[in-house]
Tab-separated table of C-alpha atoms and ligand atoms in Angstrom:
chain	number	residue	atom	x	y	z
A	23	MET	CA	-3.097	8.653	-11.017
A	24	ALA	CA	-5.686	5.870	-11.176
A	25	THR	CA	-6.558	3.541	-8.530
A	26	SER	CA	-6.420	0.077	-8.736
A	27	ASN	CA	-5.826	-3.117	-6.934
A	28	GLN	CA	-6.171	-5.647	-9.683
A	29	SER	CA	-3.223	-4.358	-10.941
A	30	GLY	CA	-1.230	-3.977	-8.021
A	31	ARG	CA	-0.793	-0.405	-8.251
A	32	ALA	CA	-2.574	2.632	-6.139
A	33	ALA	CA	-1.325	6.106	-5.211
A	34	ALA	CA	-2.610	8.003	-2.545
A	35	ARG	CA	-2.165	12.025	-1.204
A	36	ALA	CA	-1.236	12.660	2.381
A	37	GLY	CA	-0.930	16.339	3.686
A	38	ALA	CA	2.070	17.498	6.325
A	39	ASN	CA	1.459	17.784	9.722
A	40	PHE	CA	3.144	19.647	12.409
A	41	ALA	CA	2.614	19.514	16.493
A	42	LEU	CA	1.301	22.095	18.379
A	43	VAL	CA	2.048	19.540	21.043
A	44	LYS	CA	5.268	17.954	20.333
A	45	TYR	CA	6.399	14.189	19.818
A	46	TRP	CA	9.989	14.211	21.151
A	47	GLY	CA	11.212	11.054	22.739
A	48	LYS	CA	10.839	7.155	22.055
A	49	ALA	CA	9.439	4.494	24.493
A	50	ASP	CA	10.096	1.692	22.202
A	51	ALA	CA	13.276	2.332	19.015
A	52	ARG	CA	12.322	-1.012	17.716
A	53	LEU	CA	8.487	-0.708	17.332
A	54	ASN	CA	8.757	3.666	17.130
A	55	VAL	CA	6.726	4.003	20.176
A	56	PRO	CA	6.275	7.453	21.355
A	57	ALA	CA	7.330	8.218	24.498
A	58	VAL	CA	4.639	10.924	24.868
A	59	GLY	CA	1.629	11.882	23.162
A	60	SER	CA	1.360	14.881	20.637
A	61	ILE	CA	-1.441	16.915	19.175
A	62	SER	CA	-1.022	18.018	15.665
A	63	ILE	CA	-2.434	19.947	12.672
A	64	THR	CA	-2.723	18.438	9.380
A	65	LEU	CA	-2.294	20.959	6.154
A	66	ASP	CA	-3.916	21.027	2.753
A	67	ALA	CA	-0.944	22.946	0.589
A	68	LEU	CA	1.608	20.567	1.901
A	69	PHE	CA	1.106	17.196	0.920
A	70	THR	CA	2.990	14.019	-0.423
A	71	GLU	CA	1.607	11.747	-3.286
A	72	THR	CA	3.023	8.492	-3.888
A	73	GLU	CA	2.318	5.509	-6.090
A	74	VAL	CA	3.152	2.145	-5.098
A	75	GLN	CA	3.628	-0.419	-7.761
A	76	LEU	CA	3.676	-4.288	-6.776
A	77	GLU	CA	6.795	-5.304	-8.915
A	78	PRO	CA	6.814	-9.249	-8.977
A	79	THR	CA	10.566	-9.369	-10.905
A	80	LEU	CA	12.409	-7.357	-8.512
A	81	ARG	CA	14.343	-8.606	-5.512
A	82	SER	CA	14.349	-5.185	-3.392
A	83	ASP	CA	11.782	-2.682	-3.324
A	84	GLU	CA	12.769	0.587	-5.301
A	85	LEU	CA	11.926	4.342	-4.161
A	86	VAL	CA	12.471	7.293	-6.142
A	87	LEU	CA	11.646	10.377	-4.223
A	88	ASP	CA	11.177	13.577	-6.022
A	89	GLY	CA	12.908	12.250	-9.215
A	90	LYS	CA	15.533	10.735	-7.727
A	91	ARG	CA	16.394	7.059	-6.890
A	92	ARG	CA	17.052	6.890	-3.021
A	93	ASP	CA	18.682	3.809	-2.091
A	94	GLU	CA	19.925	5.416	1.477
A	95	ASP	CA	15.908	5.502	2.712
A	96	ILE	CA	15.039	2.087	1.048
A	97	GLU	CA	15.411	0.177	4.735
A	98	LYS	CA	13.245	1.851	6.082
A	99	ILE	CA	10.713	1.926	3.682
A	100	SER	CA	10.749	-1.770	3.150
A	101	ALA	CA	10.409	-2.032	6.857
A	102	CYS	CA	7.265	-0.284	6.778
A	103	VAL	CA	5.930	-2.169	3.567
A	104	ASP	CA	7.041	-5.579	5.279
A	105	LEU	CA	4.011	-5.086	8.090
A	106	LEU	CA	1.930	-4.725	5.071
A	107	ARG	CA	3.061	-7.459	3.201
A	108	ARG	CA	2.792	-9.384	6.248
A	109	LYS	CA	-0.725	-8.531	6.529
A	110	ALA	CA	-1.324	-9.464	2.770
A	111	GLY	CA	0.567	-12.931	3.149
A	112	VAL	CA	2.460	-12.363	0.344
A	113	ASP	CA	6.166	-11.287	-0.271
A	114	THR	CA	6.040	-9.033	-3.565
A	115	ARG	CA	8.676	-6.060	-3.968
A	116	VAL	CA	7.140	-2.659	-4.810
A	117	ARG	CA	8.485	0.347	-6.738
A	118	VAL	CA	7.315	3.745	-4.909
A	119	THR	CA	7.645	6.606	-6.877
A	120	SER	CA	6.748	9.869	-4.599
A	121	ARG	CA	6.343	13.699	-4.990
A	122	ASN	CA	6.732	16.215	-1.934
A	123	ASN	CA	5.394	19.827	-3.240
A	124	PHE	CA	7.531	21.038	-0.635
A	125	PRO	CA	11.283	20.801	0.654
A	126	THR	CA	12.258	17.523	1.899
A	127	ALA	CA	13.369	16.885	5.059
A	128	ALA	CA	13.846	20.575	6.436
A	129	GLY	CA	11.773	20.265	9.407
A	130	LEU	CA	8.866	20.493	7.359
A	131	ALA	CA	7.740	17.428	8.239
A	132	SER	CA	8.232	15.441	4.879
A	133	SER	CA	8.593	11.929	6.782
A	134	ALA	CA	4.327	12.560	8.147
A	135	SER	CA	3.139	12.694	4.810
A	136	GLY	CA	5.383	10.529	3.123
A	137	TYR	CA	4.919	7.234	5.221
A	138	ALA	CA	0.892	8.414	5.531
A	139	ALA	CA	0.625	8.205	1.898
A	140	LEU	CA	2.930	5.433	1.248
A	141	VAL	CA	0.900	3.391	3.616
A	142	ARG	CA	-2.656	4.453	2.529
A	143	ALA	CA	-1.332	3.397	-1.474
A	144	ALA	CA	0.293	0.222	-0.139
A	145	GLU	CA	-2.213	-0.878	1.443
A	146	THR	CA	-4.711	-0.709	-1.481
A	147	ALA	CA	-1.853	-1.737	-4.064
A	148	PHE	CA	-1.816	-5.159	-1.982
A	149	GLY	CA	-5.788	-5.297	-1.997
A	150	LEU	CA	-6.037	-4.949	2.000
A	151	THR	CA	-8.736	-2.531	3.539
A	152	LEU	CA	-7.062	-1.621	6.887
A	153	THR	CA	-9.446	0.641	9.320
A	154	PRO	CA	-7.965	4.176	9.889
A	155	ARG	CA	-6.600	3.259	13.099
A	156	GLU	CA	-4.554	0.103	11.820
A	157	ARG	CA	-3.215	2.216	9.186
A	158	SER	CA	-2.178	4.686	11.494
A	159	ILE	CA	-0.246	1.726	13.514
A	160	VAL	CA	1.891	1.267	10.447
A	161	ALA	CA	2.619	4.482	9.553
A	162	ARG	CA	3.826	5.014	12.910
A	163	GLN	CA	6.549	2.491	12.572
A	164	GLY	CA	7.812	4.312	9.341
A	165	SER	CA	7.927	7.756	11.410
A	166	GLY	CA	6.142	8.351	14.187
A	167	SER	CA	4.664	11.807	13.183
A	168	ALA	CA	2.940	10.092	9.978
A	169	ALA	CA	0.554	8.316	12.191
A	170	ARG	CA	-1.152	11.706	12.762
A	171	SER	CA	-1.106	12.703	8.747
A	172	ILE	CA	-3.294	9.561	8.412
A	173	PHE	CA	-6.314	12.249	9.681
A	174	GLY	CA	-7.198	15.535	8.936
A	175	GLY	CA	-7.968	18.647	10.899
A	176	PHE	CA	-6.849	18.259	14.696
A	177	VAL	CA	-5.067	15.220	15.649
A	178	GLU	CA	-4.459	13.455	18.973
A	179	MET	CA	-1.680	10.803	18.987
A	180	ARG	CA	-1.532	8.267	21.783
A	181	ALA	CA	1.440	7.387	23.098
A	182	GLY	CA	-0.050	4.257	24.649
A	183	SER	CA	1.292	1.470	27.352
A	184	ALA	CA	0.694	-1.936	25.257
A	185	PRO	CA	4.240	-3.745	25.044
A	186	ASP	CA	3.600	-4.443	21.016
A	187	GLY	CA	2.505	-0.801	20.113
A	188	SER	CA	-0.984	-2.072	19.491
A	189	ASP	CA	-2.480	1.403	21.704
A	190	SER	CA	-0.166	3.810	19.851
A	191	PHE	CA	-2.229	5.524	17.171
A	192	ALA	CA	-3.296	8.503	16.341
A	193	GLU	CA	-7.162	9.898	16.093
A	194	PRO	CA	-9.190	12.959	15.129
A	195	LEU	CA	-9.770	15.372	17.670
A	196	LEU	CA	-11.789	18.063	15.349
A	197	GLU	CA	-12.072	18.244	11.876
A	198	SER	CA	-10.420	21.530	9.702
A	199	LYS	CA	-14.029	22.883	8.862
A	200	GLU	CA	-15.075	23.215	12.343
A	201	TRP	CA	-12.049	25.832	13.585
A	202	PRO	CA	-10.635	26.725	10.005
A	203	LEU	CA	-7.105	27.886	11.211
A	204	GLU	CA	-4.569	28.904	8.439
A	205	VAL	CA	-0.582	29.001	8.808
A	206	ALA	CA	2.151	30.362	7.638
A	207	ILE	CA	5.499	28.556	7.431
A	208	ALA	CA	8.839	30.572	7.411
A	209	VAL	CA	11.069	28.914	5.150
A	210	THR	CA	15.096	29.884	6.761
A	211	ALA	CA	16.737	27.489	5.046
A	212	LYS	CA	16.509	24.826	2.036
A	213	GLY	CA	19.172	22.008	2.932
A	214	GLU	CA	18.186	18.804	4.709
A	215	LYS	CA	18.979	19.026	8.615
A	216	GLU	CA	22.004	17.445	9.856
A	217	ILE	CA	20.230	15.790	12.479
A	218	GLY	CA	17.418	14.003	12.012
A	219	SER	CA	14.357	13.660	14.265
A	220	ARG	CA	15.207	9.976	15.230
A	221	SER	CA	18.841	10.537	16.014
A	222	GLY	CA	18.110	14.070	18.154
A	223	MET	CA	15.273	12.330	20.332
A	224	THR	CA	17.628	9.350	21.099
A	225	ARG	CA	20.758	12.103	21.987
A	226	SER	CA	18.031	14.309	24.121
A	227	ALA	CA	16.621	11.142	25.664
A	228	SER	CA	20.402	10.117	26.845
A	229	SER	CA	22.103	13.131	27.561
A	230	SER	CA	19.675	16.115	28.456
A	231	PRO	CA	19.675	16.911	31.939
A	232	TYR	CA	15.836	18.306	30.662
A	233	TYR	CA	14.587	15.386	28.969
A	234	ALA	CA	12.920	13.755	32.326
A	235	ALA	CA	11.083	16.931	32.559
A	236	TRP	CA	9.851	17.326	29.403
A	237	VAL	CA	8.423	14.062	29.660
A	238	ALA	CA	6.421	14.355	32.989
A	239	GLY	CA	5.443	18.070	31.773
A	240	GLN	CA	3.253	16.359	28.690
A	241	PRO	CA	0.332	14.845	30.085
A	242	PRO	CA	-0.914	18.186	31.023
A	243	ASP	CA	0.137	20.119	28.021
A	244	LEU	CA	-1.822	17.840	26.179
A	245	ALA	CA	-5.087	18.459	28.255
A	246	ALA	CA	-4.893	21.880	28.205
A	247	ALA	CA	-4.443	21.753	24.431
A	248	ARG	CA	-7.453	19.249	24.145
A	249	ALA	CA	-9.468	21.348	26.186
A	250	ALA	CA	-8.487	24.650	24.042
A	251	ILE	CA	-9.124	23.192	20.829
A	252	ARG	CA	-12.876	21.908	21.981
A	253	ALA	CA	-13.898	25.264	23.404
A	254	ARG	CA	-11.815	27.387	20.250
A	255	ASP	CA	-9.867	29.114	22.648
A	256	PHE	CA	-7.219	30.652	20.231
A	257	ALA	CA	-5.285	32.647	23.247
A	258	ALA	CA	-5.342	29.238	25.541
A	259	LEU	CA	-4.162	26.965	22.434
A	260	ALA	CA	-1.494	29.795	21.924
A	261	GLU	CA	0.080	29.683	25.468
A	262	VAL	CA	0.501	25.729	25.789
A	263	ALA	CA	2.010	25.370	22.176
A	264	GLU	CA	4.590	27.851	22.270
A	265	HIS	CA	5.385	26.494	25.938
A	266	ASN	CA	5.704	23.390	24.795
A	267	CYS	CA	7.644	23.742	21.778
A	268	LEU	CA	10.225	25.660	23.635
A	269	LYS	CA	10.262	23.025	26.288
A	270	MET	CA	11.012	20.566	23.458
A	271	HIS	CA	13.638	23.136	22.232
A	272	ALA	CA	15.249	23.346	25.807
A	273	ALA	CA	15.617	19.836	26.297
A	274	ALA	CA	17.175	19.418	22.975
A	275	PHE	CA	19.782	22.827	23.571
A	276	ALA	CA	20.787	21.079	27.036
A	277	ALA	CA	21.888	17.721	24.982
A	278	LEU	CA	25.308	16.479	24.552
A	279	PRO	CA	26.456	17.454	21.990
A	280	PRO	CA	23.545	19.793	21.708
A	281	LEU	CA	20.885	20.578	19.075
A	282	VAL	CA	20.383	23.840	17.701
A	283	TYR	CA	17.848	23.303	15.056
A	284	TRP	CA	17.345	27.145	14.812
A	285	ASN	CA	19.035	30.022	12.660
A	286	GLY	CA	19.235	33.629	13.093
A	287	ALA	CA	16.337	33.856	11.235
A	288	THR	CA	14.182	31.475	13.223
A	289	MET	CA	14.887	33.785	16.399
A	290	GLU	CA	14.034	36.706	14.572
A	291	CYS	CA	10.318	35.494	13.216
A	292	LEU	CA	9.882	33.995	16.691
A	293	HIS	CA	10.222	37.738	17.955
A	294	ALA	CA	7.923	39.085	15.086
A	295	VAL	CA	5.224	36.582	16.343
A	296	ARG	CA	5.443	37.655	19.600
A	297	ARG	CA	5.417	40.910	18.714
A	298	LEU	CA	2.289	40.710	16.407
A	299	ARG	CA	0.527	38.892	18.903
A	300	ALA	CA	1.318	41.576	21.683
A	301	ALA	CA	-0.301	44.119	19.331
A	302	GLY	CA	-3.866	42.247	19.015
A	303	VAL	CA	-3.062	39.520	16.110
A	304	ALA	CA	-4.300	36.244	17.119
A	305	VAL	CA	-0.960	34.123	15.461
A	306	PHE	CA	1.304	31.546	17.578
A	307	PHE	CA	4.616	29.993	16.866
A	308	THR	CA	5.923	26.276	16.624
A	309	ILE	CA	8.912	25.087	15.154
A	310	ASP	CA	9.985	21.455	15.003
A	311	ALA	CA	13.526	19.795	14.199
A	312	GLY	CA	14.389	22.129	11.862
A	313	PRO	CA	14.823	25.943	11.245
A	314	GLN	CA	11.209	26.699	9.959
A	315	LEU	CA	8.992	28.501	12.002
A	316	LYS	CA	5.603	27.721	11.804
A	317	ALA	CA	2.847	30.772	12.583
A	318	VAL	CA	-0.533	29.186	13.688
A	319	CYS	CA	-3.131	32.011	12.615
A	320	ALA	CA	-6.756	32.131	13.872
A	321	PRO	CA	-9.142	33.025	10.658
A	322	GLY	CA	-8.584	36.346	9.504
A	323	ALA	CA	-4.565	37.015	10.542
A	324	LEU	CA	-3.006	35.469	8.031
A	325	THR	CA	-2.551	38.326	5.649
A	326	ILE	CA	-0.558	40.568	8.046
A	327	VAL	CA	1.404	37.414	9.195
A	328	GLU	CA	2.219	36.812	6.018
A	329	ARG	CA	3.620	40.117	5.314
A	330	THR	CA	5.238	40.514	8.548
A	331	LEU	CA	7.219	37.003	8.236
A	332	ARG	CA	8.257	37.624	4.661
A	333	ALA	CA	9.781	40.945	5.707
A	334	VAL	CA	12.213	39.242	8.099
A	335	PRO	CA	15.895	39.037	6.889
A	336	GLY	CA	16.640	35.469	6.212
A	337	VAL	CA	13.127	34.545	5.260
A	338	LEU	CA	14.076	32.713	2.024
A	339	GLU	CA	10.170	31.757	1.418
A	340	LEU	CA	6.796	32.132	2.890
A	341	LEU	CA	4.044	29.209	2.507
A	342	THR	CA	0.820	28.923	3.508
A	343	SER	CA	-1.685	26.620	4.120
A	344	ALA	CA	-5.055	26.002	5.301
A	345	LEU	CA	-6.148	22.844	7.436
A	346	GLY	CA	-6.442	19.863	5.274
A	347	PRO	CA	-7.772	16.131	5.151
A	348	GLY	CA	-6.340	12.847	6.169
A	349	ALA	CA	-4.658	10.677	3.826
A	350	GLU	CA	-6.776	9.681	0.479
A	351	LEU	CA	-6.507	7.668	-2.226
A	352	ARG	CA	-6.189	9.493	-5.600
B	408	PMV	O1	7.841	11.634	13.254
B	408	PMV	P1	9.082	11.934	13.044
B	408	PMV	O2	10.165	11.013	13.301
B	408	PMV	O3	9.555	13.114	11.926
B	408	PMV	O4	9.578	12.825	14.329
B	408	PMV	C1	8.977	14.426	14.560
B	408	PMV	C2	9.526	15.132	15.905
B	408	PMV	C3	8.831	16.566	15.464
B	408	PMV	O5	8.599	17.045	14.283
B	408	PMV	C4	10.028	17.401	16.217
B	408	PMV	C5	7.571	16.958	16.683
B	408	PMV	C6	6.328	16.247	16.339
B	408	PMV	O6	5.585	15.906	17.180
B	408	PMV	O7	6.236	16.253	15.155
């Protein structure tokens, strides 16, 4: 997929990311400004590839995702592309052809890599050159976690406080090669999740008695994770990441109706990771708004973690990845 802005066509690839200190809750739903900052890692083996073609004859944008027309998603895609159309001063519609190399929307952050790749490709197709920060701000308005997939390695998303969302963007913390952690992802269900993160967050914020405590606990967790990453202190990162993940899910469990993203295999994997760590293996877990468990491994720990999680009943597939780069043109 060659890149050219003269032809109004460009393609980009972005890696999925998942958070070690989670984003859960919005300060401004319209601008998609998060209520809390977050810290994530970007992966190299799970990615979205997206091609954007300007189509002057089309009256509305079109999306083909994994070979299927997705008219149900086009409104959100168009809203994000509108931000770039406005910057470019044009009104041309686009055809977006996108492919994930991993299960879509099952808690594997397809929206993160999806919107990051879309923004990177569409920007170029429209002949724009944005700074990484501007890209992150546009991607955020597609999906909060997408703001982070603009960058590689360890990434921090700032919630920001400006009413227009102009200080709500992600920034790189540490490059992948500076601390080459690896991940194993235990896939325990393959369908699309029932409650997306957007409505899950709204429901948690409006009904969970633990939501306020969740938000209040975020600044110290971010500080602890930032310090652990700077010091390459795996044990400290493990402690804050697992605590933060369980706090997010505790807030979700306590929503009304409750949000239970886990299945039995998710819980079995969680115990397996805890047993491994108790036995001296440098690994910790995190879980997003879906039933997959992500195990983060220090260099050298992946083989035993992979073997252990594969043997957990209910694990359908095991994916592994190193940390990877930010969104790039192809
Ligand atoms: O960016 P969204 O709307 O897909 O929300 C992401 C929410 C979590 O994955 C649960 C947490 C996170 O920080 O990625």
